[in-house]
Short mmCIF file of C-alpha atoms in Angstrom, two decimals:
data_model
loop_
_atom_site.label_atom_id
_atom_site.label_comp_id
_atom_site.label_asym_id
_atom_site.label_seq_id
_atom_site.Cartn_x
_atom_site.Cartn_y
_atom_site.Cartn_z
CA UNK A 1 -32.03 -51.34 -50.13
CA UNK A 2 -34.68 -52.29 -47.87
CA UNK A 3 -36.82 -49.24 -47.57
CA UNK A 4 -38.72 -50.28 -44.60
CA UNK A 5 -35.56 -51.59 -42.29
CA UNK A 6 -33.90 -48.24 -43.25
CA UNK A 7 -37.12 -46.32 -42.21
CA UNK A 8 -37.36 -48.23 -39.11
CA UNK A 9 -33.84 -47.66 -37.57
CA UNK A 10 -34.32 -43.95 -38.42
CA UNK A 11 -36.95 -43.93 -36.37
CA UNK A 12 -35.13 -46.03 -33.60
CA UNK A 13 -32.59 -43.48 -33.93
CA UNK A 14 -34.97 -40.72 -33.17
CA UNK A 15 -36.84 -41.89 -30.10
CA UNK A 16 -33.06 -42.62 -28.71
CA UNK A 17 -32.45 -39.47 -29.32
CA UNK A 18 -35.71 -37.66 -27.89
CA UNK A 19 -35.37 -39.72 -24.45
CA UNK A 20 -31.94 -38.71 -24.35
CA UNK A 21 -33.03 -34.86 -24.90
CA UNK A 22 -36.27 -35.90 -22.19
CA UNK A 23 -33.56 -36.94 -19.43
CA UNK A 24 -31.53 -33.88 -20.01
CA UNK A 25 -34.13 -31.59 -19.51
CA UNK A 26 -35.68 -33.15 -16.20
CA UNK A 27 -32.03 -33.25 -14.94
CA UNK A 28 -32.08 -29.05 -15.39
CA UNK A 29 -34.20 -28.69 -12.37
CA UNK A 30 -30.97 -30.38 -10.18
CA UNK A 31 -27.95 -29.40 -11.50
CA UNK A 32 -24.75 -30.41 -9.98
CA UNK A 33 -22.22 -27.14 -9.30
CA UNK A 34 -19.34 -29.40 -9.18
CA UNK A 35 -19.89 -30.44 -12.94
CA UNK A 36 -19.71 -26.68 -13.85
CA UNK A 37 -16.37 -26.03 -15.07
CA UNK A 38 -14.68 -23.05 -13.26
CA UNK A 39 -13.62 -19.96 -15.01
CA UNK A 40 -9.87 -19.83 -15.66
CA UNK A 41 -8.35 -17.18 -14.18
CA UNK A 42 -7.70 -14.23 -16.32
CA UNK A 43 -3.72 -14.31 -15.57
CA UNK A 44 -1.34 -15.95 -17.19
CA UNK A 45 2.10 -17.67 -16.68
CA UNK A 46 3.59 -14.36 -17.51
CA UNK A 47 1.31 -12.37 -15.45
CA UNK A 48 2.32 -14.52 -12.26
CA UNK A 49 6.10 -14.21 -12.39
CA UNK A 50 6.27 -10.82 -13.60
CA UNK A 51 3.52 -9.56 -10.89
CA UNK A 52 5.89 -11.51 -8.18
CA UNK A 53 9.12 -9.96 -9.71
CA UNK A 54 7.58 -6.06 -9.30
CA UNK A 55 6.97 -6.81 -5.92
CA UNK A 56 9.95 -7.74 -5.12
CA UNK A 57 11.87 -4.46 -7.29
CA UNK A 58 9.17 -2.77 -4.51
CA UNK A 59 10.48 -3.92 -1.49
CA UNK A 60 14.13 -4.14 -2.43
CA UNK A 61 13.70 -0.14 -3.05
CA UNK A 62 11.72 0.72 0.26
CA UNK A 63 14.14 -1.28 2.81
CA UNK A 64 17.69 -0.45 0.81
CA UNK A 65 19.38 1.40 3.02
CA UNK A 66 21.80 3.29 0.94
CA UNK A 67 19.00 5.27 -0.67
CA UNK A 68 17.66 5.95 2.67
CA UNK A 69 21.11 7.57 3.32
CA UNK A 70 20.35 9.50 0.17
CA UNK A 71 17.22 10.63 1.16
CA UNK A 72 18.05 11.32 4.79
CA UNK A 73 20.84 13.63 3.59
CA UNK A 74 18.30 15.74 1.86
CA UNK A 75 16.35 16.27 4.88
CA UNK A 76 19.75 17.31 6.65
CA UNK A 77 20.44 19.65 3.81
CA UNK A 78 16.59 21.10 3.73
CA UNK A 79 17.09 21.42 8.05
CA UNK A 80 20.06 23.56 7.33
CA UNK A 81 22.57 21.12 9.20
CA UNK A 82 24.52 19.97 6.25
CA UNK A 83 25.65 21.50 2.64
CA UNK A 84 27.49 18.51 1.57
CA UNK A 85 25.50 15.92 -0.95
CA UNK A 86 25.51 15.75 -4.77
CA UNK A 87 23.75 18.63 -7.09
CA UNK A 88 20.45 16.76 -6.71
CA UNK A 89 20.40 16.65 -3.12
CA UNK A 90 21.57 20.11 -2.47
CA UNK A 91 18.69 21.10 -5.28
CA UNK A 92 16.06 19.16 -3.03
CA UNK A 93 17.51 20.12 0.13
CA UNK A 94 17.43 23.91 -0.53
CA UNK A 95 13.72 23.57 -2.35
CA UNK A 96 12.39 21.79 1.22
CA UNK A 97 14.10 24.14 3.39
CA UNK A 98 12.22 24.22 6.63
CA UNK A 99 14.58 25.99 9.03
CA UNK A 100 12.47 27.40 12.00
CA UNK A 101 8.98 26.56 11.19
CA UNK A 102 6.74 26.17 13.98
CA UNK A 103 5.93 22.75 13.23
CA UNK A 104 8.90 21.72 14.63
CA UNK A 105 9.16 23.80 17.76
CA UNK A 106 8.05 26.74 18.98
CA UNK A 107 10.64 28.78 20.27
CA UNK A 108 13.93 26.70 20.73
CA UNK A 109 11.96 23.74 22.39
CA UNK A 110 10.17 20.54 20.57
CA UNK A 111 6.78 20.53 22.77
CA UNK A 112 3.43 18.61 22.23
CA UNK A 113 -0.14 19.43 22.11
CA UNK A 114 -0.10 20.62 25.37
CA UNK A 115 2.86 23.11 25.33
CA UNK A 116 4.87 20.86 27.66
CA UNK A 117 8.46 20.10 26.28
CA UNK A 118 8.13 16.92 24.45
CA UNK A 119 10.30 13.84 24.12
CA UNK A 120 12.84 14.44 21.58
CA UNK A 121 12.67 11.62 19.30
CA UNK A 122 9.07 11.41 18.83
CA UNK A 123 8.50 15.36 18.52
CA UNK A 124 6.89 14.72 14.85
CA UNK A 125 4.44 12.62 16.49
CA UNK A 126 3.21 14.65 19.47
CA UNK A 127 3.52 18.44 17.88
CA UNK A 128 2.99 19.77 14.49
CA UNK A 129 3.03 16.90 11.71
CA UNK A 130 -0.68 15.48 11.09
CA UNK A 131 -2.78 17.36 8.74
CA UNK A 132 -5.60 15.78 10.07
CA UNK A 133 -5.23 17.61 13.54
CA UNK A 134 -7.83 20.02 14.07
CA UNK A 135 -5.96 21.11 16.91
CA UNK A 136 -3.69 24.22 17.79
CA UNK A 137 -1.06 22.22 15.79
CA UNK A 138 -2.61 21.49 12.16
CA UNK A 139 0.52 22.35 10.09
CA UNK A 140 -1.19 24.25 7.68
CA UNK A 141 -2.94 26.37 10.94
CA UNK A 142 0.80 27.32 12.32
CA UNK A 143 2.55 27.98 9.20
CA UNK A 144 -0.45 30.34 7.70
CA UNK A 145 0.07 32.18 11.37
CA UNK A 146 3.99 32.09 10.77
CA UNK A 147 3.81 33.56 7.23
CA UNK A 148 0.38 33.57 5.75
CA UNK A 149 -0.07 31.75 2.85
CA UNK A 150 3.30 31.17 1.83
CA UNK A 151 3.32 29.53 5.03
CA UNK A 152 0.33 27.14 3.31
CA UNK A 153 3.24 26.13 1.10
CA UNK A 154 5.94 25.61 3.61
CA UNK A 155 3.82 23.35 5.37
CA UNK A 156 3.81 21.15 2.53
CA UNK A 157 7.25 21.54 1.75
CA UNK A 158 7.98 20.65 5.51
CA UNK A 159 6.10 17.57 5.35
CA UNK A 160 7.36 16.35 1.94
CA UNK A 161 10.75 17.09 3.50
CA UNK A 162 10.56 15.24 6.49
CA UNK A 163 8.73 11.78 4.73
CA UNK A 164 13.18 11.70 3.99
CA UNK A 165 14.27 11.60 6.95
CA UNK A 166 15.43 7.93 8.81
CA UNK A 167 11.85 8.38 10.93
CA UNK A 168 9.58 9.59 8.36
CA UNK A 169 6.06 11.75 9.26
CA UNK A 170 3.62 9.75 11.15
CA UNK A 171 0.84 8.91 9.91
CA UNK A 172 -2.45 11.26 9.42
CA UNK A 173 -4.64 11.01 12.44
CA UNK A 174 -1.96 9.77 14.53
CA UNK A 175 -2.53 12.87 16.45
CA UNK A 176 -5.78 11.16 18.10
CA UNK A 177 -4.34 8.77 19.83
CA UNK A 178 -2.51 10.71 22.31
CA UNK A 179 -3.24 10.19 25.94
CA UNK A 180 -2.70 10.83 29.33
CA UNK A 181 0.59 9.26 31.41
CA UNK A 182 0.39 8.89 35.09
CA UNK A 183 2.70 11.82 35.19
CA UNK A 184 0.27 13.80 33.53
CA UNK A 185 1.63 14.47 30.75
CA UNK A 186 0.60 13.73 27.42
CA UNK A 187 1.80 11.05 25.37
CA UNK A 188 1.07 9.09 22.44
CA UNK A 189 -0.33 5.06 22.13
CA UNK A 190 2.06 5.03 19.40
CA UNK A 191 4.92 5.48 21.38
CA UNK A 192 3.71 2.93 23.90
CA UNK A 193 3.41 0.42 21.54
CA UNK A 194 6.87 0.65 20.07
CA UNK A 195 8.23 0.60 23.25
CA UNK A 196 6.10 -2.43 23.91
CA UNK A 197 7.29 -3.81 20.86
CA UNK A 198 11.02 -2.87 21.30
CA UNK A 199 10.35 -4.94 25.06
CA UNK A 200 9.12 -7.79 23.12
CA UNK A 201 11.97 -8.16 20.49
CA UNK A 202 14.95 -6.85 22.57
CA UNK A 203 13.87 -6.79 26.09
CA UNK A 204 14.54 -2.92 26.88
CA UNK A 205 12.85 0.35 25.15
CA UNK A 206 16.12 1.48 23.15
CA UNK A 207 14.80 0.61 19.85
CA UNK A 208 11.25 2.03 20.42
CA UNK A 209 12.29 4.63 17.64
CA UNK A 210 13.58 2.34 15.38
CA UNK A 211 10.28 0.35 15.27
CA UNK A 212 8.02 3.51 15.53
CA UNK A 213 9.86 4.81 12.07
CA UNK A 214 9.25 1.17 10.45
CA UNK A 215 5.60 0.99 11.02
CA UNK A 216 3.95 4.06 12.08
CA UNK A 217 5.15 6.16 9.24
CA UNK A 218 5.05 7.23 5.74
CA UNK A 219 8.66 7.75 4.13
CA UNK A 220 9.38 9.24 0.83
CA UNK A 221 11.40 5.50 0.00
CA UNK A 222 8.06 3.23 0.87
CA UNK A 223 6.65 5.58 -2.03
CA UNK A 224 9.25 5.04 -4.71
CA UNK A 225 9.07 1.47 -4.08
CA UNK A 226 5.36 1.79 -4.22
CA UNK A 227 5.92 3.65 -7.11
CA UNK A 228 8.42 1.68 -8.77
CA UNK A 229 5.69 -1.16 -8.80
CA UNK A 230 3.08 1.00 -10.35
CA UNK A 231 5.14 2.42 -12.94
CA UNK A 232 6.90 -1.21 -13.58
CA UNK A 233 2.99 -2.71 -13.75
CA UNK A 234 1.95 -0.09 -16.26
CA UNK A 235 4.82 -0.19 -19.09
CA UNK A 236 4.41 -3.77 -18.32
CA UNK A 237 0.47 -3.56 -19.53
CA UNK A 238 1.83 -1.64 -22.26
CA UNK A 239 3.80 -4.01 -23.96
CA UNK A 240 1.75 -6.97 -23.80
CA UNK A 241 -1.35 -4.76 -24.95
CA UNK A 242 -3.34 -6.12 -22.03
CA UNK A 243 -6.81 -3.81 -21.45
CA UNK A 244 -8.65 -6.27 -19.47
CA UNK A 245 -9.36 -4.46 -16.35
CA UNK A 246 -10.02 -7.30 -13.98
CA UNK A 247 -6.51 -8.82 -15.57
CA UNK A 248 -4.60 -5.92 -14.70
CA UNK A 249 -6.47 -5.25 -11.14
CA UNK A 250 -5.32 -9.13 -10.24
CA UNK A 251 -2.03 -8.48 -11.20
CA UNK A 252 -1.79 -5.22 -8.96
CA UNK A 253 -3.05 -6.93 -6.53
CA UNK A 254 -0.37 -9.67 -6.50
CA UNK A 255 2.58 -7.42 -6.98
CA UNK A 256 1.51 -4.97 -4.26
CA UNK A 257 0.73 -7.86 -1.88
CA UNK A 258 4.02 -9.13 -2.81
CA UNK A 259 5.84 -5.97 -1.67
CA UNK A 260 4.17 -5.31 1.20
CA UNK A 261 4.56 -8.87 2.50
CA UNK A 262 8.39 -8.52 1.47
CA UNK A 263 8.64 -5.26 2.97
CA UNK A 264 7.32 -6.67 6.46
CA UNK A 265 9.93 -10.13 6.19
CA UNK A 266 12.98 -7.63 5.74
CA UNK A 267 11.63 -5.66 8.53
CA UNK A 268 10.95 -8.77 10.26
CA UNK A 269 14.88 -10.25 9.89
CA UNK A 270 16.62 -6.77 10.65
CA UNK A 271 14.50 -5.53 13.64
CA UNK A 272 14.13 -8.92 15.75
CA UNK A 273 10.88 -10.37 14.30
CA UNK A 274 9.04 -7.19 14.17
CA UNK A 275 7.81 -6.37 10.50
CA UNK A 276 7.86 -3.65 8.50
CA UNK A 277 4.63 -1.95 7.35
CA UNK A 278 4.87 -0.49 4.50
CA UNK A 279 1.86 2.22 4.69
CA UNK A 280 1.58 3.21 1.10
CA UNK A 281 1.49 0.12 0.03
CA UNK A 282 -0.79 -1.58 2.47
CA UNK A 283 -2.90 1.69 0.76
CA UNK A 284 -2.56 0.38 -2.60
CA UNK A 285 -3.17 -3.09 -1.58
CA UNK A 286 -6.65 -2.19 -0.40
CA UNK A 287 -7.65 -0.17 -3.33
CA UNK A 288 -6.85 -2.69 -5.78
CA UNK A 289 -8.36 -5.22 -3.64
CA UNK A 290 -12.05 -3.03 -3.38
CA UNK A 291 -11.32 -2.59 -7.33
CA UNK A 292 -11.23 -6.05 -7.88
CA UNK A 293 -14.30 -6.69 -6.21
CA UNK A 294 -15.84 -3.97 -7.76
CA UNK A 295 -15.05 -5.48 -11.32
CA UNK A 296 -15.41 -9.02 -10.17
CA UNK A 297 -19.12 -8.05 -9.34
CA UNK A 298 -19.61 -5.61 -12.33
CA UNK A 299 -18.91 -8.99 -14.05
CA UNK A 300 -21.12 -11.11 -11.68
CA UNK A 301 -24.04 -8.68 -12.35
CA UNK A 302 -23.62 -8.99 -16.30
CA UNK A 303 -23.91 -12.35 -16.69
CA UNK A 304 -26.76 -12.43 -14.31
CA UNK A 305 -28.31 -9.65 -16.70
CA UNK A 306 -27.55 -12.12 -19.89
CA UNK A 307 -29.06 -14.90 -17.83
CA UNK A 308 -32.34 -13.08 -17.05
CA UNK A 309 -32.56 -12.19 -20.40
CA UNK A 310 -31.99 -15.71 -21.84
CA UNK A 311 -34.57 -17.21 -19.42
CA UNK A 312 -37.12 -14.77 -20.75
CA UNK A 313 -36.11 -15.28 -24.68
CA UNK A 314 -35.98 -19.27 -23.29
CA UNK A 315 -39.77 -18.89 -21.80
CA UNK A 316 -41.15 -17.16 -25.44
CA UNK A 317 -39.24 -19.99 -26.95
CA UNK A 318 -41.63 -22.55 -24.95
CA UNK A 319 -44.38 -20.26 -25.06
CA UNK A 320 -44.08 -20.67 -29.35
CA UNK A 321 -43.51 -24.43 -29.42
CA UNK A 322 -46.73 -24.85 -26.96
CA UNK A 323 -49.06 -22.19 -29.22
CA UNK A 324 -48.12 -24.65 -32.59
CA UNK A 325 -48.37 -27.52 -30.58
CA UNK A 326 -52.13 -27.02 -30.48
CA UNK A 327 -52.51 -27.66 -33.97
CA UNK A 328 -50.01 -30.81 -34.15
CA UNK A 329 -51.77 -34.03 -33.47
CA UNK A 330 -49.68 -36.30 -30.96
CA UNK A 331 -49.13 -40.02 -30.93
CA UNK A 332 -48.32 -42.28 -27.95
CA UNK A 333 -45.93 -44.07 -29.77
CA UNK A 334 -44.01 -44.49 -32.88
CA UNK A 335 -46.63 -47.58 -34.63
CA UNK A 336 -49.29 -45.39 -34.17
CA UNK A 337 -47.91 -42.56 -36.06
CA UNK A 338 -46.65 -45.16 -38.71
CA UNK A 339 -50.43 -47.01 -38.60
CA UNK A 340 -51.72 -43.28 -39.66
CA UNK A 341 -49.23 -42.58 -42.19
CA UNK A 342 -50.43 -46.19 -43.42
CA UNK A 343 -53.87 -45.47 -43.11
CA UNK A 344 -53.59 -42.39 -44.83
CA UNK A 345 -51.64 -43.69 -47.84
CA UNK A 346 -54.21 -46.87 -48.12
CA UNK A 347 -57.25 -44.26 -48.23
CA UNK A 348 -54.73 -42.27 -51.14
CA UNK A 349 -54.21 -45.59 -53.21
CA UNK A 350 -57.97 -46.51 -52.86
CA UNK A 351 -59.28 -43.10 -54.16
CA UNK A 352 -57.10 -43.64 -57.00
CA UNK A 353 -57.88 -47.47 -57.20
CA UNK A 354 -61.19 -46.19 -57.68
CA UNK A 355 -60.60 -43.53 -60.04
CA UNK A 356 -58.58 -46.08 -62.19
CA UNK A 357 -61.45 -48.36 -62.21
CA UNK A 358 -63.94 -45.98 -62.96
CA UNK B 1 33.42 27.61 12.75
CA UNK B 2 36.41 25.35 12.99
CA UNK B 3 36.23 23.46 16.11
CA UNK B 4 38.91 20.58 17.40
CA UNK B 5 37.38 17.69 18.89
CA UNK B 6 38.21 13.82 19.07
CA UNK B 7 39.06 12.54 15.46
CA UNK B 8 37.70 8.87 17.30
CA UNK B 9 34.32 10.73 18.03
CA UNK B 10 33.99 12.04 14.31
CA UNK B 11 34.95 7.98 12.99
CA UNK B 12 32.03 6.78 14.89
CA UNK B 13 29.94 9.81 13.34
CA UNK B 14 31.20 8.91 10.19
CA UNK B 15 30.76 4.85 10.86
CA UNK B 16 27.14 5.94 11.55
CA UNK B 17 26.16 7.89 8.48
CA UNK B 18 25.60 10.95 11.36
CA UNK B 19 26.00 14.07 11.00
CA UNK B 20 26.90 16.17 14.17
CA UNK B 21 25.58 19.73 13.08
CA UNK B 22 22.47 18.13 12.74
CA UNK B 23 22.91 15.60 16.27
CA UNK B 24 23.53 18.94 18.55
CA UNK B 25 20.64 20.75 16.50
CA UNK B 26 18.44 18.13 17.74
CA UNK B 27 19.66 17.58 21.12
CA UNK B 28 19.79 21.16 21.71
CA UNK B 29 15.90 21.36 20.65
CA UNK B 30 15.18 18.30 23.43
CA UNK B 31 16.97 19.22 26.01
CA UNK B 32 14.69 20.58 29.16
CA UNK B 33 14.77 24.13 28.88
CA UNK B 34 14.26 24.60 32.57
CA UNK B 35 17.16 22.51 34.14
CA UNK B 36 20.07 21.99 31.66
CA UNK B 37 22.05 25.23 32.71
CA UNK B 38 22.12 23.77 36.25
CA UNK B 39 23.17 20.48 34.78
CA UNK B 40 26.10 22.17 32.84
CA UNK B 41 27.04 24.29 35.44
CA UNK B 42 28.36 21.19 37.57
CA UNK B 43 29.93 19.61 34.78
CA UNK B 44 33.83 19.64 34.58
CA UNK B 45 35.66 17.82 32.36
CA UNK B 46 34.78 15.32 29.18
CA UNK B 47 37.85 13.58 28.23
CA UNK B 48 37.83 11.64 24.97
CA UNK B 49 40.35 9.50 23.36
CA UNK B 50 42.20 10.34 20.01
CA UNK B 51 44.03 13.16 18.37
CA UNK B 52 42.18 16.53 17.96
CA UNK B 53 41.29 16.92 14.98
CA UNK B 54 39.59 20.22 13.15
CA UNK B 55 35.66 20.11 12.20
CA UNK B 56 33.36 22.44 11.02
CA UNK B 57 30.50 23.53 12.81
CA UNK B 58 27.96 25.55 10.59
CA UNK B 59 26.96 29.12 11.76
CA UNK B 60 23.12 28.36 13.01
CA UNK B 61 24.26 26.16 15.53
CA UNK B 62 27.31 27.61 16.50
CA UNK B 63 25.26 30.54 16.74
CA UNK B 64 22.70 28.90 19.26
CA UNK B 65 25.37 27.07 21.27
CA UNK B 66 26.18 30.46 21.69
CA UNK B 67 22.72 32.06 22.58
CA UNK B 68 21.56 28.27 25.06
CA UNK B 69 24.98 28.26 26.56
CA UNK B 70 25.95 32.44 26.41
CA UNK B 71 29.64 30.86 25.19
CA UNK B 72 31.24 28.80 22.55
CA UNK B 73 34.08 26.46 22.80
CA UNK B 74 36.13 23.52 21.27
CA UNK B 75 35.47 20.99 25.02
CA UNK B 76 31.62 22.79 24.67
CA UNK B 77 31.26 21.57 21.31
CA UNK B 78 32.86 18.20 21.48
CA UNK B 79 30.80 17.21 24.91
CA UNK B 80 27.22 17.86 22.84
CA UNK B 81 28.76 16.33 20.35
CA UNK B 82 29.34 13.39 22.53
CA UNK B 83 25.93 13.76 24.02
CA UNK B 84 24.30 14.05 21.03
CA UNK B 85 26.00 10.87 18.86
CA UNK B 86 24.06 8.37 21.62
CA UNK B 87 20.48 9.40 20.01
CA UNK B 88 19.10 7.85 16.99
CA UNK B 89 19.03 10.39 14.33
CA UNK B 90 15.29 11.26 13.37
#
């Protein structure tokens, strides 16, 4: 073996190596984004179809219209127009029994904020139904003056009843957008805008009701779909053991979206291009949505965190290898460093040349 | 109450998941207070087609047919009825 070629290629080997480590390190200062890999999503094959398939047990339980049947029967039952039904009905109907409260009418008349008589088929909507009214018609206000704080009760009972019916309860703070008609009498800008809608779609005002109930409220059947998909989502999480909290916000996110933009193609097909909108779920598309931001940054911030901290540990690293560096003496280039090692061994074998001799 | 009204008014009821105790409840609550005893007063006759046929009318509202019309009849019944089955049920 040829000690010197051997030694020489090592040390070829070596300065490749440290110019390949030189141009590394220069290129840190402009690094390319598009040669960072992206991070894979947290979801996988799995996570997509079942998320998609929840959605769509959602929405096939908030437009079916035999359960609304079911449900609007219990609202007949708890308005004391109807004892027929099954034992669970009649059990629902009598517990949301909410014959003669004042939030329907006062007196024998459906009237609106005003005390005029109020159209008919919007009477939820002008008089008595939004708990956010701070008005002479906060449901909780006219029931405690009907019968105290039993009446605090009944109000709830009324308004869980009537989220049954075909129209549903509009939605809270619907109340503030009443206005003024050229008649002078007061209205709603929900009204006007199913009517506007119904113009649209079927060129007259007949099915302003129809579309009023499909968008502007919140019915007990968009909540068991809603619900269907969030109880569907969490034995789901269950049996594949998944805790990630990001995975399982994504995958909320995707099934709810998926309902809600089911919901609104059903509505879409059955009520001449106008869509559904499913409230609660729009509600639980938003939440998961700020969630996943929230988590998504949470995230964000920790690696930034880890980053800091392994630019500082990085710095102390530098700071270490320039403190010894004082003491190591540098060469120019590789001969010179082999000339010393050269020199130095000549000046060992003439101190012993001498000692030999001697 | 038994009342006898069209059996071809209670199909359509039927064909329309409607219920009419609950139809005249509600039209009864919308009517205007102020004019519809004029309005009845020159109505004469509804005629319907179909067999008459006996339904039951549950004692709250035959009670306030009573007490908004100060009477109660089968041709009383059957024209709310009639009314009533043209609005969307809410």
């Amino acid at each position: 073996m040829n000690y010197n070629e051997e030694y020489s290629k090592s040390i070829e080997e070596l300065e490749k190596m440290l110019e390949k480590s030189s141009l590394e390190i220069e290129g840190w200062d402009n690094l390319d984004e598009e040669t960072i890999d992206s991070i894979a999503s947290n979801l996988d094959g799995f996570d997509y179809c079942f998320s998609i398939a929840f959605g769509l047990v959602g929405a096939f339980i908030s437009t079916n219209k035999e359960l609304e049947e079911y449900l609007n029967e219990i609202h007949k039952i708890a308005s004391e127009a109807s004892n027929e039904g099954d034992f669970l009905q009649r059990f629902l109907g009598k517990l949301l029994n909410h014959k003669g409260d004042n939030i329907d009418q006062i007196g024998n008349s459906f009237i609106n904020r005003n005390g005029e008589s109020a159209y008919g088929l919007f009477h939820r909507l002008l008089w008595g139904h939004d708990p956010l009214s701070f008005g002479a018609d906060n449901p909780f206000s006219l029931m405690f003056k009907q019968k105290g704080l039993k009446g605090i009760v009944q109000a709830l009972r009324h308004l869980l009843a009537d989220t049954m019916s075909h129209q549903g309860l509009p939605f809270p703070g619907s109340s503030y957008l009443d206005y003024t008609k050229g008649d002078g009498k007061i209205s709603n800008y929900l009204i006007k805008i199913s009517q506007k809608l119904s113009l649209n779609s079927y060129g007259d005002k007949r099915h302003s009701e129809e579309i009023y109930s499909n968008i502007f409220t919140i019915k007990m059947q968009d909540v068991m779909g809603g619900g269907a998909i969030t109880a569907l989502n969490t034995l789901y999480f269950k049996i594949r053991g998944i805790d990630d909290d990001t995975r399982k916000t994504q995958f909320r996110l995707i099934a709810y979206s998926v309902g809600l933009m089911s919901d609104a193609i059903v509505g879409a097909v059955r009520q001449g291009g106008v869509p559904y909108f499913n409230i609660h779920l729009f509600a639980l598309v938003c939440k998961n949505f700020v969630q996943l931001y929230y988590y998504s940054n949470k995230e964000t911030n920790k690696l930034k965190q880890k980053t800091i901290l392994l630019i500082k540990e990085d710095d102390e690293i530098e700071r270490q290898v320039l403190e010894t560096d004082k003491f190591i003496r540098c060469y120019e280039t590789t001969e010179e460093y082999i000339n010393e090692i050269e020199r130095g061994q000549k000046n060992v074998d003439d101190l012993i040349d001498f000692f030999e001799e001697g | 109450m038994e009342i006898k009204v069209s059996e071809e008014l209670i199909i359509i009821y039927k064909k329309n998941n409607k219920n009419w105790n609950y139809a005249i409840d509600f039209l009864l609550n919308s009517i205007d207070p102020f004019c519809y005893k004029d309005t009845f007063k020159i109505f004469k006759e509804l005629e319907l087609e179909g067999e008459k046929i006996n339904i039951e009318i549950i004692t709250n509202v035959a009670e306030r047919i009573k007490k908004d019309f100060d009477y109660i009849d089968s041709e009383l019944v059957e024209t709310l009825m009639w009314i009533a089955l043209m609005f969307p049920e809410v």
